[in-house]
PDB file of C-alpha atoms in Angstrom:
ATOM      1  CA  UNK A   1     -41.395 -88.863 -40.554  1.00 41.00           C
ATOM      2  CA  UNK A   2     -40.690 -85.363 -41.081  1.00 39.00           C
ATOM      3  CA  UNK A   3     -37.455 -83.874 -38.939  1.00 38.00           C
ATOM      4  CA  UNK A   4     -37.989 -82.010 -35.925  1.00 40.00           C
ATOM      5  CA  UNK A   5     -38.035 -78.172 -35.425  1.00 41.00           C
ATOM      6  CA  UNK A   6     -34.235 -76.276 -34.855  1.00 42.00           C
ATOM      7  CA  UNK A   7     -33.486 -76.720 -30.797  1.00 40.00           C
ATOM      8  CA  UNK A   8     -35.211 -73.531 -29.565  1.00 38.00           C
ATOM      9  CA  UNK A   9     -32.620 -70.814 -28.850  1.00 42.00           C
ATOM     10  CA  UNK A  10     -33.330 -67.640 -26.893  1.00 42.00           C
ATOM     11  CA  UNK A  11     -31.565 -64.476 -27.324  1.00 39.00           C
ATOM     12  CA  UNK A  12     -31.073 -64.434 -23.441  1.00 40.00           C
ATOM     13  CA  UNK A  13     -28.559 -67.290 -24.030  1.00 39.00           C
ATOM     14  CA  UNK A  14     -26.081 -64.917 -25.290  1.00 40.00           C
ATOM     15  CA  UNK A  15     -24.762 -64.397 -21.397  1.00 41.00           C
ATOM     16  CA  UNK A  16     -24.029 -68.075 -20.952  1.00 41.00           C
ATOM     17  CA  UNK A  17     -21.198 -67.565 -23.973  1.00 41.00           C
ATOM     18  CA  UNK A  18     -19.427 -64.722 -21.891  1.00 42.00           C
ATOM     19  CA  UNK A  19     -16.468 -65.600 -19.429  1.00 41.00           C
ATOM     20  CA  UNK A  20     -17.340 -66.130 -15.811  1.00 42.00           C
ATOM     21  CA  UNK A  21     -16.646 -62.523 -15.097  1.00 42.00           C
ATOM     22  CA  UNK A  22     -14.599 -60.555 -13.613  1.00 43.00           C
ATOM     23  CA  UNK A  23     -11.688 -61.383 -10.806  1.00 45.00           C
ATOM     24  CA  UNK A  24     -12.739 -61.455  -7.799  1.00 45.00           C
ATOM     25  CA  UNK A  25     -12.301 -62.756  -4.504  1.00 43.00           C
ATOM     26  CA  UNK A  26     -10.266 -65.891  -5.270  1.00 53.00           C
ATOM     27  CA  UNK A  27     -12.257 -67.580  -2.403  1.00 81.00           C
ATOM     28  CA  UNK A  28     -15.433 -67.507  -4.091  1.00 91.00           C
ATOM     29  CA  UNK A  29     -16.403 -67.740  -8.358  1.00 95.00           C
ATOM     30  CA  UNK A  30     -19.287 -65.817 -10.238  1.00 95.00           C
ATOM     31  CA  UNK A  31     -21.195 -69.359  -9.417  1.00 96.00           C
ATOM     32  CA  UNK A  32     -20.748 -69.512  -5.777  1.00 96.00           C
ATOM     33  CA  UNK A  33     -22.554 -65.770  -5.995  1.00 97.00           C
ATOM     34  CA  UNK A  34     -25.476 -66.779  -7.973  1.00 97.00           C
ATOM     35  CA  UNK A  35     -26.082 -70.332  -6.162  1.00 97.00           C
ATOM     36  CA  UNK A  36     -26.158 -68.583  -2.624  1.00 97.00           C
ATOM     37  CA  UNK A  37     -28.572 -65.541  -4.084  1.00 98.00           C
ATOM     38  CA  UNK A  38     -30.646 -68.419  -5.688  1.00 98.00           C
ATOM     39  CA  UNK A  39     -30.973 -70.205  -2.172  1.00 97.00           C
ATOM     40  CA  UNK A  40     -32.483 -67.156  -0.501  1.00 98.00           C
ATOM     41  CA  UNK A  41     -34.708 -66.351  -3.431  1.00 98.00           C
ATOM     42  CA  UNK A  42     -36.061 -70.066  -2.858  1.00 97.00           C
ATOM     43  CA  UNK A  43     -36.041 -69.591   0.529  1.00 97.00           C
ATOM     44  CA  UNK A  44     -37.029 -66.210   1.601  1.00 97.00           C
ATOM     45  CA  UNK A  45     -37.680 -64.333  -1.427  1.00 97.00           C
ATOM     46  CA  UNK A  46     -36.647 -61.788  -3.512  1.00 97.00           C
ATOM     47  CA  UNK A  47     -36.459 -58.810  -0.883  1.00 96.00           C
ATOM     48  CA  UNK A  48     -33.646 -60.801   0.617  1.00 96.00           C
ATOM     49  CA  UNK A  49     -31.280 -60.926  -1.960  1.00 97.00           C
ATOM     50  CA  UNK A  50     -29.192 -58.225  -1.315  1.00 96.00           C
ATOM     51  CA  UNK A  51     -25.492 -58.008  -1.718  1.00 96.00           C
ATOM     52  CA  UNK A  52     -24.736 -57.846   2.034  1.00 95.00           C
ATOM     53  CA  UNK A  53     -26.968 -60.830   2.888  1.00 96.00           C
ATOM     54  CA  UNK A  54     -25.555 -62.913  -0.019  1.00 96.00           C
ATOM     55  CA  UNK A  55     -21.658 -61.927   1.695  1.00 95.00           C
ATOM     56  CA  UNK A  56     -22.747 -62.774   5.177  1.00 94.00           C
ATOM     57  CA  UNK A  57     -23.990 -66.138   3.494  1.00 95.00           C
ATOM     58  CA  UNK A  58     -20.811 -66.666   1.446  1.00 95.00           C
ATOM     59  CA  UNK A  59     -18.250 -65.369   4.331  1.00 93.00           C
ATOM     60  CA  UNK A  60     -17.045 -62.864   1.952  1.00 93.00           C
ATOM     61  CA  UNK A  61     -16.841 -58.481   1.953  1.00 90.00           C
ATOM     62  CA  UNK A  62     -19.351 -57.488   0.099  1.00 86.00           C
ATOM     63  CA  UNK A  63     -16.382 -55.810  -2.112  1.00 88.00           C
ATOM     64  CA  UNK A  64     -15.677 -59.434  -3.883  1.00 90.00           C
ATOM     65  CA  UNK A  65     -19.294 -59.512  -5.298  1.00 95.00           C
ATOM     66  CA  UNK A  66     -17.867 -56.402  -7.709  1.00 94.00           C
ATOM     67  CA  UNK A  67     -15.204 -58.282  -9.403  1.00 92.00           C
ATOM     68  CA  UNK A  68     -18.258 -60.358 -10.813  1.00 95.00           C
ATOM     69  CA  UNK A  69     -21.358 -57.895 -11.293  1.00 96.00           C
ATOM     70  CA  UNK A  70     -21.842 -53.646 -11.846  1.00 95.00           C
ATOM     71  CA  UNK A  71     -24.532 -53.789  -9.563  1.00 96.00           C
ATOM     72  CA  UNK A  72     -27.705 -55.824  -8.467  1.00 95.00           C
ATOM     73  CA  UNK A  73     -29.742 -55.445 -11.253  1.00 95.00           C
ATOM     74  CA  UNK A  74     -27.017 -57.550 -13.157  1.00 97.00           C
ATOM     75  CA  UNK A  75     -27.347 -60.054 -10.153  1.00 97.00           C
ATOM     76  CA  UNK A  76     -30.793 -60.132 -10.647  1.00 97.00           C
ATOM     77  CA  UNK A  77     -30.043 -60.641 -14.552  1.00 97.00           C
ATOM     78  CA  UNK A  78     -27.987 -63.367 -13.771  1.00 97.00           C
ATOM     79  CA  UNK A  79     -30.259 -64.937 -11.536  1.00 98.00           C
ATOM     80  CA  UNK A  80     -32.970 -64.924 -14.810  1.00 98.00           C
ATOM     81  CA  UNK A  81     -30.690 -66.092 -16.987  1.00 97.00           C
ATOM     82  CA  UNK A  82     -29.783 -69.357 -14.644  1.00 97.00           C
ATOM     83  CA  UNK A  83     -33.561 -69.768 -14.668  1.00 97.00           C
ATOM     84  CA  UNK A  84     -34.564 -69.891 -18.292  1.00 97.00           C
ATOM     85  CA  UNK A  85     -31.262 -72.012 -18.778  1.00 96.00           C
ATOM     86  CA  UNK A  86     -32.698 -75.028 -15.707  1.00 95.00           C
ATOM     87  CA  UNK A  87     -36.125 -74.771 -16.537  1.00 96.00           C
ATOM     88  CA  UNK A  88     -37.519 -72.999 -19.980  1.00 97.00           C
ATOM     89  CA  UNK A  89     -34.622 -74.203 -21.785  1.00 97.00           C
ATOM     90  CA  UNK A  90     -34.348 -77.452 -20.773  1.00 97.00           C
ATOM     91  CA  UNK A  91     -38.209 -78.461 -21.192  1.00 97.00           C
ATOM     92  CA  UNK A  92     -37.917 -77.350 -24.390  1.00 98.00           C
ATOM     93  CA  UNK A  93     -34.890 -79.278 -25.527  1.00 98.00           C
ATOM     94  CA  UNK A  94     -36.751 -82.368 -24.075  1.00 98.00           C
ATOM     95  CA  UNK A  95     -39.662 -81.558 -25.873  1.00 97.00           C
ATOM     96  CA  UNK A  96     -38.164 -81.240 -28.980  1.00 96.00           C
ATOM     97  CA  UNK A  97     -35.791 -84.329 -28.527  1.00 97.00           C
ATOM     98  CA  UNK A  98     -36.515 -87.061 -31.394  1.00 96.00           C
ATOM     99  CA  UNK A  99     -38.877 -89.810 -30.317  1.00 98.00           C
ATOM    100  CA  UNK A 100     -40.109 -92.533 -32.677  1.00 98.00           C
ATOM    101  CA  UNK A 101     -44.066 -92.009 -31.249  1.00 98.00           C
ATOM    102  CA  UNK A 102     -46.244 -89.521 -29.062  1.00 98.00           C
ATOM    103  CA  UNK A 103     -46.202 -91.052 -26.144  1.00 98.00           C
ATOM    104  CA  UNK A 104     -42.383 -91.410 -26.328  1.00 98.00           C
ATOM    105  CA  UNK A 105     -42.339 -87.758 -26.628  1.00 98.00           C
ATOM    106  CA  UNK A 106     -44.873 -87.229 -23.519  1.00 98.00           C
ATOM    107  CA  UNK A 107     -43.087 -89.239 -21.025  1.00 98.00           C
ATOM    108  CA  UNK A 108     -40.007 -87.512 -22.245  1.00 98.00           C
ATOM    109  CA  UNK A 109     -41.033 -84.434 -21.097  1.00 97.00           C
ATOM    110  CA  UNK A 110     -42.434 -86.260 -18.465  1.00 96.00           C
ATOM    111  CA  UNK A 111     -38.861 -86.552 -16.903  1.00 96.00           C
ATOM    112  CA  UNK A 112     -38.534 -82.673 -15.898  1.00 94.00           C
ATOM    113  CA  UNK A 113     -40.967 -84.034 -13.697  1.00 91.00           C
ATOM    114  CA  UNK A 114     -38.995 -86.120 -11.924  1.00 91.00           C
ATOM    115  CA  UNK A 115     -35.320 -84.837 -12.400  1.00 94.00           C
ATOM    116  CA  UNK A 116     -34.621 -81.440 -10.653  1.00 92.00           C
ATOM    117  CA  UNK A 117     -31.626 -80.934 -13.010  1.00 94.00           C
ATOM    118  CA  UNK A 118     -33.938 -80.860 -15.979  1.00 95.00           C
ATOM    119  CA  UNK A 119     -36.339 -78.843 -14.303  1.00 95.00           C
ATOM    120  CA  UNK A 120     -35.760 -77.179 -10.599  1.00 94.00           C
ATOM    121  CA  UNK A 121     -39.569 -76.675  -8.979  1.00 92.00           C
ATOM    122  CA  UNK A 122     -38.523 -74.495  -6.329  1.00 93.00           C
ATOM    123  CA  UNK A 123     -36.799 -71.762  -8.660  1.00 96.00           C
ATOM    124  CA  UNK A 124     -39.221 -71.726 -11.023  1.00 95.00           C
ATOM    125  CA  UNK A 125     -42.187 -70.743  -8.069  1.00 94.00           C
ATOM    126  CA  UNK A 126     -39.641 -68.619  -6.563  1.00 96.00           C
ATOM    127  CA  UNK A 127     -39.414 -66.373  -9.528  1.00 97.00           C
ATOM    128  CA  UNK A 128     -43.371 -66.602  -9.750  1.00 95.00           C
ATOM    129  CA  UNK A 129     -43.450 -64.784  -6.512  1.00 96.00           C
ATOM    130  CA  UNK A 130     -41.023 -62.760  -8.030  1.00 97.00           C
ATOM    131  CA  UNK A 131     -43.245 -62.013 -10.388  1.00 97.00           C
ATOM    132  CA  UNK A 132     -46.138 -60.654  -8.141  1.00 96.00           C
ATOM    133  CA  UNK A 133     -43.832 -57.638  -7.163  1.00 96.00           C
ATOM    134  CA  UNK A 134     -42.486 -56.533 -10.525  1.00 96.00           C
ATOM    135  CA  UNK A 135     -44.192 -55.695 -14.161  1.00 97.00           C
ATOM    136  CA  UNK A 136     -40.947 -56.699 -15.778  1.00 96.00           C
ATOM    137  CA  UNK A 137     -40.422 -60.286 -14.083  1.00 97.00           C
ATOM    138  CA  UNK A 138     -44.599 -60.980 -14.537  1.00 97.00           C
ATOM    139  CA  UNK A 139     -43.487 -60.288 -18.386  1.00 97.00           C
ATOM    140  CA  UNK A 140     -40.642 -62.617 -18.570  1.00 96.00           C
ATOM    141  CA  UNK A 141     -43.083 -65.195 -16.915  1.00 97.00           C
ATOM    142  CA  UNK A 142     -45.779 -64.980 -19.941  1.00 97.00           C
ATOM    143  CA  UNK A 143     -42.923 -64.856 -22.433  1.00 97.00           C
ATOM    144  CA  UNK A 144     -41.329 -67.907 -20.847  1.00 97.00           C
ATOM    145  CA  UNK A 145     -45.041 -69.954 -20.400  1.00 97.00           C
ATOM    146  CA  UNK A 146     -45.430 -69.267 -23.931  1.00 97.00           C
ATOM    147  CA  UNK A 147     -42.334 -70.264 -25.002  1.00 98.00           C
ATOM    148  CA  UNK A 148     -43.043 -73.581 -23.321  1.00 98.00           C
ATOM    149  CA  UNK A 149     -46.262 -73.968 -24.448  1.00 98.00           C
ATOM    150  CA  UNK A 150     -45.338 -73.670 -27.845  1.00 98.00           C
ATOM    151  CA  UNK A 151     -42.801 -76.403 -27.786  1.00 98.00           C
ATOM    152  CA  UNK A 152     -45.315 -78.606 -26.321  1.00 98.00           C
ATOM    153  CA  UNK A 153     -47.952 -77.242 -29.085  1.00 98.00           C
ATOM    154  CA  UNK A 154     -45.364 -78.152 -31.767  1.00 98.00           C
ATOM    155  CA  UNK A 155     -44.493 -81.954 -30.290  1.00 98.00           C
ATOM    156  CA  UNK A 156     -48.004 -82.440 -30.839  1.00 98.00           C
ATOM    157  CA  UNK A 157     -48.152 -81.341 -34.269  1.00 98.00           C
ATOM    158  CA  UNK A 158     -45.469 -82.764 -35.234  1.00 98.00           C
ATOM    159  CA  UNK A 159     -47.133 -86.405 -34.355  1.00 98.00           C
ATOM    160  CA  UNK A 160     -49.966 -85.776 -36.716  1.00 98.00           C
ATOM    161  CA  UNK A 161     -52.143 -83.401 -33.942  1.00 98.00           C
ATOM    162  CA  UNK A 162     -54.136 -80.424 -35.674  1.00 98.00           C
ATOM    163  CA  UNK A 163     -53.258 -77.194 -34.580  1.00 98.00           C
ATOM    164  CA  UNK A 164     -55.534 -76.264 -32.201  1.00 98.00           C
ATOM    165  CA  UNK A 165     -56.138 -80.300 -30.568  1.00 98.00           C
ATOM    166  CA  UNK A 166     -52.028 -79.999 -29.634  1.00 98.00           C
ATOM    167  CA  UNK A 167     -52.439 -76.319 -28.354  1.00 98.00           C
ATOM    168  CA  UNK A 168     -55.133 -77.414 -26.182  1.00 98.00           C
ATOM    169  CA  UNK A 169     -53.582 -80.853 -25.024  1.00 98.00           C
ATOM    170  CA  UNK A 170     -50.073 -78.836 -24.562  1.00 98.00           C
ATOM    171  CA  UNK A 171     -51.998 -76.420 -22.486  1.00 97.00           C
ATOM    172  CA  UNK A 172     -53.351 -79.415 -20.326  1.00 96.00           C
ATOM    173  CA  UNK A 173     -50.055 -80.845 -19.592  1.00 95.00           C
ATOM    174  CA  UNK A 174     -48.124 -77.837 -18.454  1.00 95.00           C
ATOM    175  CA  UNK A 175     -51.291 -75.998 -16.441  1.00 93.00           C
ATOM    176  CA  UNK A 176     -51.718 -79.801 -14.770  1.00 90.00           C
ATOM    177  CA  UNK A 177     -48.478 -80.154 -14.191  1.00 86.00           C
ATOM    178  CA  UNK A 178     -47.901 -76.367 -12.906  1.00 83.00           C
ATOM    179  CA  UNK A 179     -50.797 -76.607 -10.944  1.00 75.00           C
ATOM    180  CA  UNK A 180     -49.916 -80.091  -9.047  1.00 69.00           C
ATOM    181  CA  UNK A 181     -46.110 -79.053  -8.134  1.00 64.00           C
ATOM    182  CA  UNK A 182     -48.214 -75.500  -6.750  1.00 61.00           C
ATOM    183  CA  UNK A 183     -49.828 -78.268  -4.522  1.00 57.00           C
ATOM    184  CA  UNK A 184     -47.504 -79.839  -2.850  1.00 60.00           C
ATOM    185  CA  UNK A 185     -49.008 -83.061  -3.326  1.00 62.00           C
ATOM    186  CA  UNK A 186     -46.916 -85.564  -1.161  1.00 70.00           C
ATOM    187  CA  UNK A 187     -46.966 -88.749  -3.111  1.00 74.00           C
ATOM    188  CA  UNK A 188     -44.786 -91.178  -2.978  1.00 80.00           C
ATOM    189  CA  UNK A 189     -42.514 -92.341  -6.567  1.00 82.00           C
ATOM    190  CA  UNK A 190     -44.023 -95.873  -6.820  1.00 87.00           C
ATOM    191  CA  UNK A 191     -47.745 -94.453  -6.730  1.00 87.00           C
ATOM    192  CA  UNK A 192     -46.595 -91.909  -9.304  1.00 87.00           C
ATOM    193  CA  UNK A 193     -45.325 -94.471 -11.200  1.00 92.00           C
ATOM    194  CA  UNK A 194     -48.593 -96.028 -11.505  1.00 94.00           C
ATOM    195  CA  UNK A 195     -50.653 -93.319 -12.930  1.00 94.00           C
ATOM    196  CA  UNK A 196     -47.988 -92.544 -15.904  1.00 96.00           C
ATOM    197  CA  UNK A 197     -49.860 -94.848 -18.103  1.00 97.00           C
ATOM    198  CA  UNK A 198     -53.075 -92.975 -17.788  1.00 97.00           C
ATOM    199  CA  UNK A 199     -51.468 -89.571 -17.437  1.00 96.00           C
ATOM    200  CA  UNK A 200     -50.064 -90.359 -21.154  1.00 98.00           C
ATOM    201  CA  UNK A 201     -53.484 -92.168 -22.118  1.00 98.00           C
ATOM    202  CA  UNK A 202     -55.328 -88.549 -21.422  1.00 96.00           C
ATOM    203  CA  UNK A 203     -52.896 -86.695 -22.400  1.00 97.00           C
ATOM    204  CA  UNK A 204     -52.399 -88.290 -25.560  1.00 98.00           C
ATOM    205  CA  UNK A 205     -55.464 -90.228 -26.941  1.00 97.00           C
ATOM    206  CA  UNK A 206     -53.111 -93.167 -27.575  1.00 98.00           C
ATOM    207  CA  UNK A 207     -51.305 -96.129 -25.076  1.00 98.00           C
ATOM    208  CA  UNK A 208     -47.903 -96.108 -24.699  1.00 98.00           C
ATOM    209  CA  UNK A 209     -45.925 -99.555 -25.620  1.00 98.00           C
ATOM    210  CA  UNK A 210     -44.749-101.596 -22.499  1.00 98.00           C
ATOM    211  CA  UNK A 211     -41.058-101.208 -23.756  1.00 98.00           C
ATOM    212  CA  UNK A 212     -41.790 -97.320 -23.155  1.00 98.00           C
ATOM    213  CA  UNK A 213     -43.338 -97.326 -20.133  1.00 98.00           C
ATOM    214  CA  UNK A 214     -40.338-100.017 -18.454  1.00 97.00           C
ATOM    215  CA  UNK A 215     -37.330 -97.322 -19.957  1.00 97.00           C
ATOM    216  CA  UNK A 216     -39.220 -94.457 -18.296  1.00 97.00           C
ATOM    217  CA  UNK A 217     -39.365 -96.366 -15.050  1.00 96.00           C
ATOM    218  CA  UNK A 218     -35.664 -96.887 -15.805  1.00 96.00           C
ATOM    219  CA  UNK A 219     -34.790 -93.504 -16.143  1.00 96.00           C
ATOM    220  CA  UNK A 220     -36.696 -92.395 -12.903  1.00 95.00           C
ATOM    221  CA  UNK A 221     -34.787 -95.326 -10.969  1.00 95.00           C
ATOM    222  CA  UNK A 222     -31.632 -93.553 -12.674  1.00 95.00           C
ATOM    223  CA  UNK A 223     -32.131 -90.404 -11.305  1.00 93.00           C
ATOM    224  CA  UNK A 224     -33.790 -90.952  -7.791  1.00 85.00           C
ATOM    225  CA  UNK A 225     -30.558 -92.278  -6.403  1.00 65.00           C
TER     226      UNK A 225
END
């Protein structure tokens, strides 16, 4: 079997190398910053992240948030950053992670479906709606679908798919999967448990092997809690 394509790296990664900033207030980090602005960009949006309603959440002057950022736009940069890290970064990783067969590979990416560490929902719609206000965040969004896309479209190829069969069946998964967390489907684990084997028969062509289908379960049991 041929090796898999390099990890895909993105230049935006570069940040993530740098210290955690500036001293501030020794009360509260860089991280404490960009957690609380991320809760009210989940939660109200992204005309309410503004220094003075991130300090009123922290408890802090607004003066502390200086020791970590010039200004809000580097907030805001920050906040993009921690986004592509979560969710572009780490569905491609998973895609590209070495499985022995294509249906491995599927319900491996299958688990930033289930595991909010690989893959946080909320964030990733948040910066969606984002999206609708600003030319420059709507371009990060097709620059980051087709970055994910295309590490789908390459897991397929590199199981033997021709090009266009594992653009289209990388297409399917991340449009079905984008469009049911957009739904708010409530649906209990055990019933999603029970459609995984035909998820990965459609998505696939092919039947994944008992053995797979028992260490997925065991990995959603691992991360549920």
């Amino acid at each position: 079997m041929d090796s898999l394509p390099p990890k895909y790296q993105h230049p935006a990664s570069r940040r993530s190398d740098r210290p955690s900033g500036r001293k501030g207030n020794i009360k509260v980090t860089r991280e404490d910053w960009i957690k609380a602005a991320i809760e009210l960009l989940i939660t109200k949006g992204i005309d309410h992240v503004k220094i003075l309603n991130i300090g009123k959440k922290l408890n802090v002057a607004r003066s502390s948030f200086y020791g970590y950022f010039q200004d809000q736009n580097d907030l805001h940069d920050a906040l993009l950053e921690e986004w592509h890290n979560r969710n572009t970064i780490n569905l491609i990783t998973e895609a590209t992670a070495p499985c022995a067969t294509i249906t491995e590979a599927v319900l491996r990416v299958f688990r930033c479906a289930v595991n909010s560490s690989l893959f946080d929902i909320p964030l990733d719609f948040a910066v969606r709606d984002w999206a609708r206000k600003s030319d420059q965040i709507a371009s990060r969004i097709i620059a980051s679908d087709k970055d994910r896309i295309g590490a789908l479209t390459r897991m397929f190829e590199h199981y033997g798919f021709p090009l266009m069969e594992s653009e289209t069946r990388a297409r399917v998964i991340y449009f079905m999967q984008t469009g049911y967390n957009d739904a708010v489907i409530k649906e209990d684990m055990e019933n999603r448990l029970m459609l995984v084997p035909y998820y990965v028969r459609i998505f696939t062509g092919k039947d994944a092997s008992q053995e797979e289908l028992d260490a997925f379960t065991a990995y959603v049991a691992s991360v549920s809690g």
